[in-house]
Amino acid sequence: MTTKTVIKEHRLSGGGSRFKPSPNHGGTFAQNKADSIVIHFTAGSSFESSVNHLCSEKAKASAHLVIGREGQVTQLVPFNTIAWHAGKSQWKGRTGMNRFSIGIELDNAGELTKNEAGHYLSWFNRVYPPDDVFKGTHRNQSHVSFWHAYSEQQIDKTFAICQLLCEQYGITEIMGHEEIAPRRKTDPGPAFPLEKLRQSIHTDRADDGADDIFALSSQKVVAANKLNVRSGPGVDFEAVAKPLFSGKKVDVIERHGEWSKVEYTQTGWVSSRFLRSQ
Ligand SMILES: [Zn+2]
């Protein structure tokens, strides 16, 4: 029987988690705590190789946690200390998200390519069976692509640890690296259920009786004569559908700064400035 995982002195304790210190970290967070979590994939070939890489001084990178495909966890940096996982990044008017966030790396090969023989290959040329391949459209792109699927144990563990971190530190937001550095990064990619994770987090902090502070879905109405629908959150992203006209009802399923991802018969990003409540 495994013991329950808890956080003691900013480290995971119990549940089989290990601590292996990385030299790649900054000082402590302001107020000794982060207020958000950033999810990543390692794009590496194995859990151990990624842990070792993030513990080597020359990598100049780290994360608080690495979660493996069997749900194994190694912590590299205490939760009150700044780790180096986000790089150049911005979110809701703040830059350098390392200063505000806990970084979680998931062992995953990242994007795969399909070769002429129909095999799915990682960037380091390993072949993955079709069962391990997720086919989907990345939030920052408009074409279908192939991604290494996450394992169920890994997703379960990630959800449980995020819940624990939210309870312990009052985390208010969970983002993907691809959202805070959309030009440079594609992790954790479409294979990771980021919306589900956000919706799964329950806190008892809510003022209005609702216990789900991450619920984003809300109906809005287009308040512009012609509103462009783009593949990503910004005017530089290409249009992916016919423009929306005034009065069209859409569901907001995600937000990124001044941009909203909306769902109707299609999905795409629009400027939030041209959406109003019903
Ligand atoms: Zn990343």
Tab-separated table of C-alpha atoms and ligand atoms in Angstrom:
chain	number	residue	atom	x	y	z
A	1	MET	CA	0.000	0.000	0.000
A	2	THR	CA	1.343	3.407	-0.908
A	3	THR	CA	1.097	6.234	1.582
A	4	LYS	CA	-0.845	9.381	0.812
A	5	THR	CA	1.150	12.157	-0.839
A	6	VAL	CA	1.378	15.363	1.188
A	7	ILE	CA	3.522	18.516	1.000
A	8	LYS	CA	5.948	19.093	3.874
A	9	GLU	CA	8.403	21.964	3.922
A	10	HIS	CA	7.699	22.633	0.235
A	11	ARG	CA	8.486	19.061	-0.794
A	12	LEU	CA	6.259	16.156	-1.770
A	13	SER	CA	6.339	13.477	0.856
A	14	GLY	CA	4.870	9.979	0.652
A	15	GLY	CA	3.313	8.294	-2.374
A	16	GLY	CA	6.720	7.125	-3.606
A	17	SER	CA	7.918	10.560	-4.730
A	18	ARG	CA	11.676	11.181	-4.781
A	19	PHE	CA	13.692	14.378	-4.360
A	20	LYS	CA	16.768	14.917	-6.505
A	21	PRO	CA	18.077	18.491	-6.216
A	22	SER	CA	18.762	20.463	-9.379
A	23	PRO	CA	21.390	23.243	-9.239
A	24	ASN	CA	19.301	25.202	-11.774
A	25	HIS	CA	17.106	27.476	-9.693
A	26	GLY	CA	16.653	31.053	-8.508
A	27	GLY	CA	15.738	32.414	-5.098
A	28	THR	CA	12.481	31.978	-3.254
A	29	PHE	CA	9.158	33.220	-4.656
A	30	ALA	CA	7.740	36.507	-3.421
A	31	GLN	CA	5.588	35.690	-0.357
A	32	ASN	CA	7.283	32.279	-0.478
A	33	LYS	CA	4.763	30.922	-2.972
A	34	ALA	CA	3.783	30.729	-6.625
A	35	ASP	CA	0.226	31.512	-7.752
A	36	SER	CA	0.130	29.437	-10.919
A	37	ILE	CA	1.242	26.140	-12.458
A	38	VAL	CA	2.791	25.671	-15.906
A	39	ILE	CA	2.494	22.247	-17.600
A	40	HIS	CA	5.233	21.049	-19.985
A	41	PHE	CA	6.326	18.006	-21.910
A	42	THR	CA	9.984	16.997	-21.775
A	43	ALA	CA	10.328	16.058	-25.475
A	44	GLY	CA	12.799	13.561	-24.056
A	45	SER	CA	13.379	9.851	-24.580
A	46	SER	CA	12.828	8.703	-20.977
A	47	PHE	CA	11.874	9.829	-17.494
A	48	GLU	CA	15.396	9.209	-16.132
A	49	SER	CA	17.160	10.985	-18.992
A	50	SER	CA	14.930	14.044	-18.502
A	51	VAL	CA	15.507	14.094	-14.727
A	52	ASN	CA	19.260	13.795	-15.262
A	53	HIS	CA	19.253	16.520	-17.902
A	54	LEU	CA	17.357	18.956	-15.666
A	55	CYS	CA	19.810	18.226	-12.836
A	56	SER	CA	22.912	18.900	-14.928
A	57	GLU	CA	24.359	22.355	-14.468
A	58	LYS	CA	24.948	22.919	-18.169
A	59	ALA	CA	21.234	22.457	-18.967
A	60	LYS	CA	20.509	25.806	-17.258
A	61	ALA	CA	16.917	24.510	-16.995
A	62	SER	CA	14.840	22.743	-14.388
A	63	ALA	CA	11.293	22.223	-13.196
A	64	HIS	CA	9.756	21.563	-9.814
A	65	LEU	CA	8.520	18.115	-10.805
A	66	VAL	CA	9.008	15.497	-13.486
A	67	ILE	CA	6.140	13.004	-13.812
A	68	GLY	CA	6.780	9.717	-15.620
A	69	ARG	CA	4.555	7.501	-17.699
A	70	GLU	CA	3.967	5.056	-14.841
A	71	GLY	CA	2.998	7.956	-12.584
A	72	GLN	CA	6.421	8.106	-10.905
A	73	VAL	CA	7.427	11.548	-9.584
A	74	THR	CA	10.785	13.196	-8.969
A	75	GLN	CA	10.942	16.670	-7.455
A	76	LEU	CA	13.973	18.788	-8.401
A	77	VAL	CA	13.270	22.153	-6.758
A	78	PRO	CA	11.279	22.931	-3.546
A	79	PHE	CA	7.886	24.569	-4.170
A	80	ASN	CA	8.908	27.851	-2.492
A	81	THR	CA	11.877	28.279	-4.870
A	82	ILE	CA	11.983	29.593	-8.448
A	83	ALA	CA	12.760	26.899	-11.044
A	84	TRP	CA	13.842	27.589	-14.623
A	85	HIS	CA	11.172	26.093	-16.855
A	86	ALA	CA	9.246	28.859	-18.614
A	87	GLY	CA	11.972	30.971	-20.280
A	88	LYS	CA	10.823	34.106	-22.042
A	89	SER	CA	7.109	34.105	-21.358
A	90	GLN	CA	4.130	36.280	-20.637
A	91	TRP	CA	0.630	35.913	-19.305
A	92	LYS	CA	-1.988	38.539	-18.500
A	93	GLY	CA	0.424	41.428	-18.408
A	94	ARG	CA	3.155	39.643	-16.454
A	95	THR	CA	6.441	38.543	-17.994
A	96	GLY	CA	9.043	35.993	-16.904
A	97	MET	CA	6.559	33.465	-15.573
A	98	ASN	CA	9.254	31.511	-13.681
A	99	ARG	CA	8.831	34.101	-10.927
A	100	PHE	CA	5.183	33.190	-10.401
A	101	SER	CA	4.768	29.545	-11.302
A	102	ILE	CA	5.425	25.955	-10.372
A	103	GLY	CA	6.700	24.010	-13.404
A	104	ILE	CA	5.635	20.417	-14.026
A	105	GLU	CA	7.383	18.418	-16.773
A	106	LEU	CA	5.695	15.306	-18.157
A	107	ASP	CA	7.781	12.580	-19.765
A	108	ASN	CA	6.535	12.685	-23.352
A	109	ALA	CA	8.260	12.707	-26.759
A	110	GLY	CA	6.209	15.631	-28.073
A	111	GLU	CA	5.241	16.009	-31.699
A	112	LEU	CA	5.640	12.968	-33.957
A	113	THR	CA	6.008	12.781	-37.718
A	114	LYS	CA	4.512	10.089	-39.936
A	115	ASN	CA	7.017	8.716	-42.436
A	116	GLU	CA	6.347	7.146	-45.840
A	117	ALA	CA	6.081	3.678	-44.286
A	118	GLY	CA	3.289	4.979	-42.018
A	119	HIS	CA	5.453	4.879	-38.881
A	120	TYR	CA	5.228	7.595	-36.247
A	121	LEU	CA	8.652	8.957	-35.301
A	122	SER	CA	9.837	11.299	-32.550
A	123	TRP	CA	12.461	13.938	-33.240
A	124	PHE	CA	15.045	11.491	-31.824
A	125	ASN	CA	13.884	8.845	-34.332
A	126	ARG	CA	12.083	6.413	-32.067
A	127	VAL	CA	9.065	4.656	-33.595
A	128	TYR	CA	5.796	4.831	-31.602
A	129	PRO	CA	2.929	2.342	-32.062
A	130	PRO	CA	-0.388	3.833	-33.331
A	131	ASP	CA	-1.923	3.273	-29.871
A	132	ASP	CA	0.581	5.768	-28.433
A	133	VAL	CA	-0.238	8.453	-30.995
A	134	PHE	CA	-2.709	11.290	-30.463
A	135	LYS	CA	-4.027	13.002	-33.584
A	136	GLY	CA	-5.290	16.538	-33.100
A	137	THR	CA	-4.943	20.224	-33.865
A	138	HIS	CA	-2.631	22.263	-31.678
A	139	ARG	CA	-4.240	25.357	-30.119
A	140	ASN	CA	-1.610	27.597	-31.779
A	141	GLN	CA	-1.918	25.938	-35.195
A	142	SER	CA	-4.688	25.180	-37.663
A	143	HIS	CA	-3.584	21.813	-39.111
A	144	VAL	CA	-3.950	18.300	-37.745
A	145	SER	CA	-0.709	16.854	-36.378
A	146	PHE	CA	0.545	13.811	-34.438
A	147	TRP	CA	1.599	13.795	-30.793
A	148	HIS	CA	2.901	11.261	-28.298
A	149	ALA	CA	-0.081	10.318	-26.121
A	150	TYR	CA	0.182	10.709	-22.343
A	151	SER	CA	-0.471	7.620	-20.226
A	152	GLU	CA	-3.471	7.338	-17.953
A	153	GLN	CA	-1.308	6.931	-14.813
A	154	GLN	CA	0.630	10.055	-15.759
A	155	ILE	CA	-2.537	12.126	-16.276
A	156	ASP	CA	-4.043	10.809	-13.016
A	157	LYS	CA	-0.912	11.694	-11.058
A	158	THR	CA	-0.699	15.138	-12.654
A	159	PHE	CA	-4.328	15.921	-11.771
A	160	ALA	CA	-3.827	14.722	-8.167
A	161	ILE	CA	-0.635	16.742	-7.657
A	162	CYS	CA	-2.165	19.886	-9.179
A	163	GLN	CA	-5.118	19.523	-6.798
A	164	LEU	CA	-2.706	19.183	-3.876
A	165	LEU	CA	-0.677	22.238	-4.974
A	166	CYS	CA	-3.837	24.304	-5.442
A	167	GLU	CA	-5.018	23.411	-1.930
A	168	GLN	CA	-1.644	24.043	-0.313
A	169	TYR	CA	-0.651	27.238	-2.092
A	170	GLY	CA	-3.945	28.759	-3.266
A	171	ILE	CA	-2.897	28.455	-6.915
A	172	THR	CA	-5.328	30.398	-9.073
A	173	GLU	CA	-4.346	29.373	-12.581
A	174	ILE	CA	-2.943	26.477	-14.594
A	175	MET	CA	-1.408	27.189	-17.985
A	176	GLY	CA	0.407	25.276	-20.704
A	177	HIS	CA	3.895	26.411	-21.742
A	178	GLU	CA	2.361	26.827	-25.238
A	179	GLU	CA	0.040	29.504	-23.828
A	180	ILE	CA	2.668	31.642	-22.120
A	181	ALA	CA	5.242	31.316	-24.955
A	182	PRO	CA	3.001	30.624	-27.978
A	183	ARG	CA	5.594	31.558	-30.602
A	184	ARG	CA	8.325	29.291	-29.237
A	185	LYS	CA	6.590	26.385	-27.538
A	186	THR	CA	4.060	23.655	-28.314
A	187	ASP	CA	4.028	21.841	-24.946
A	188	PRO	CA	2.057	20.185	-23.462
A	189	GLY	CA	0.241	20.003	-26.840
A	190	PRO	CA	-3.225	18.776	-27.821
A	191	ALA	CA	-2.715	15.312	-26.285
A	192	PHE	CA	-2.841	16.841	-22.791
A	193	PRO	CA	-6.348	17.510	-21.356
A	194	LEU	CA	-5.573	21.007	-20.099
A	195	GLU	CA	-9.198	22.206	-20.022
A	196	LYS	CA	-10.236	19.138	-18.076
A	197	LEU	CA	-7.444	19.726	-15.606
A	198	ARG	CA	-8.528	23.331	-15.070
A	199	GLN	CA	-12.129	22.265	-14.620
A	200	SER	CA	-11.223	19.426	-12.264
A	201	ILE	CA	-9.619	21.669	-9.656
A	202	HIS	CA	-11.902	22.329	-6.734
A	203	THR	CA	-11.245	24.797	-3.997
A	204	ASP	CA	-13.259	25.993	-1.054
A	205	ARG	CA	-12.278	29.615	-1.678
A	206	ALA	CA	-15.161	30.493	-3.958
A	207	ASP	CA	-17.278	33.369	-2.711
A	208	ASP	CA	-20.403	32.578	-4.675
A	209	GLY	CA	-20.959	29.023	-3.515
A	210	ALA	CA	-19.589	27.515	-6.701
A	211	ASP	CA	-16.538	25.427	-5.979
A	212	ASP	CA	-14.984	25.498	-9.415
A	213	ILE	CA	-12.910	28.638	-9.890
A	214	PHE	CA	-11.547	27.396	-13.212
A	215	ALA	CA	-14.882	27.065	-14.976
A	216	LEU	CA	-14.475	29.215	-18.061
A	217	SER	CA	-17.359	28.244	-20.257
A	218	SER	CA	-19.706	31.150	-20.730
A	219	GLN	CA	-21.957	32.281	-23.521
A	220	LYS	CA	-21.196	35.586	-25.214
A	221	VAL	CA	-22.549	37.539	-28.164
A	222	VAL	CA	-20.458	39.024	-30.958
A	223	ALA	CA	-20.593	42.816	-30.850
A	224	ALA	CA	-18.843	43.719	-34.107
A	225	ASN	CA	-19.983	43.761	-37.707
A	226	LYS	CA	-17.210	41.457	-38.729
A	227	LEU	CA	-15.093	39.588	-36.192
A	228	ASN	CA	-12.121	37.579	-37.460
A	229	VAL	CA	-11.691	34.025	-36.152
A	230	ARG	CA	-8.030	33.120	-35.891
A	231	SER	CA	-5.914	30.014	-35.236
A	232	GLY	CA	-4.291	31.565	-32.172
A	233	PRO	CA	-4.579	34.421	-29.663
A	234	GLY	CA	-3.286	37.396	-31.643
A	235	VAL	CA	-3.686	39.351	-34.871
A	236	ASP	CA	-0.655	37.628	-36.393
A	237	PHE	CA	-2.463	34.278	-36.454
A	238	GLU	CA	-4.234	33.392	-39.690
A	239	ALA	CA	-8.019	33.394	-40.078
A	240	VAL	CA	-9.431	29.869	-39.781
A	241	ALA	CA	-13.109	30.447	-40.542
A	242	LYS	CA	-15.482	32.995	-42.050
A	243	PRO	CA	-15.741	36.142	-39.905
A	244	LEU	CA	-18.504	36.224	-37.297
A	245	PHE	CA	-21.270	38.777	-37.568
A	246	SER	CA	-22.940	40.887	-34.938
A	247	GLY	CA	-25.346	38.982	-32.696
A	248	LYS	CA	-23.765	35.545	-33.205
A	249	LYS	CA	-23.791	33.495	-29.969
A	250	VAL	CA	-20.571	31.725	-29.042
A	251	ASP	CA	-19.227	29.830	-26.029
A	252	VAL	CA	-15.952	31.069	-24.569
A	253	ILE	CA	-13.930	27.966	-23.712
A	254	GLU	CA	-10.559	29.522	-23.003
A	255	ARG	CA	-8.906	32.910	-22.505
A	256	HIS	CA	-5.453	34.236	-23.270
A	257	GLY	CA	-4.849	37.874	-22.395
A	258	GLU	CA	-7.230	39.980	-24.482
A	259	TRP	CA	-8.220	36.978	-26.612
A	260	SER	CA	-10.950	34.374	-26.210
A	261	LYS	CA	-11.176	30.931	-27.755
A	262	VAL	CA	-14.781	30.501	-28.831
A	263	GLU	CA	-16.827	27.501	-29.860
A	264	TYR	CA	-19.852	27.502	-32.166
A	265	THR	CA	-20.014	25.135	-35.138
A	266	GLN	CA	-16.230	25.707	-35.231
A	267	THR	CA	-13.584	26.854	-32.781
A	268	GLY	CA	-11.134	29.702	-33.060
A	269	TRP	CA	-9.696	32.754	-31.344
A	270	VAL	CA	-11.310	36.183	-31.382
A	271	SER	CA	-10.513	39.475	-29.697
A	272	SER	CA	-12.417	39.607	-26.385
A	273	ARG	CA	-13.019	43.312	-26.923
A	274	PHE	CA	-15.759	42.455	-29.418
A	275	LEU	CA	-17.654	40.020	-27.220
A	276	ARG	CA	-20.342	41.052	-24.790
A	277	SER	CA	-22.448	39.241	-22.252
A	278	GLN	CA	-26.010	38.447	-23.285
B	1	ZN	ZN	8.017	23.606	-21.730
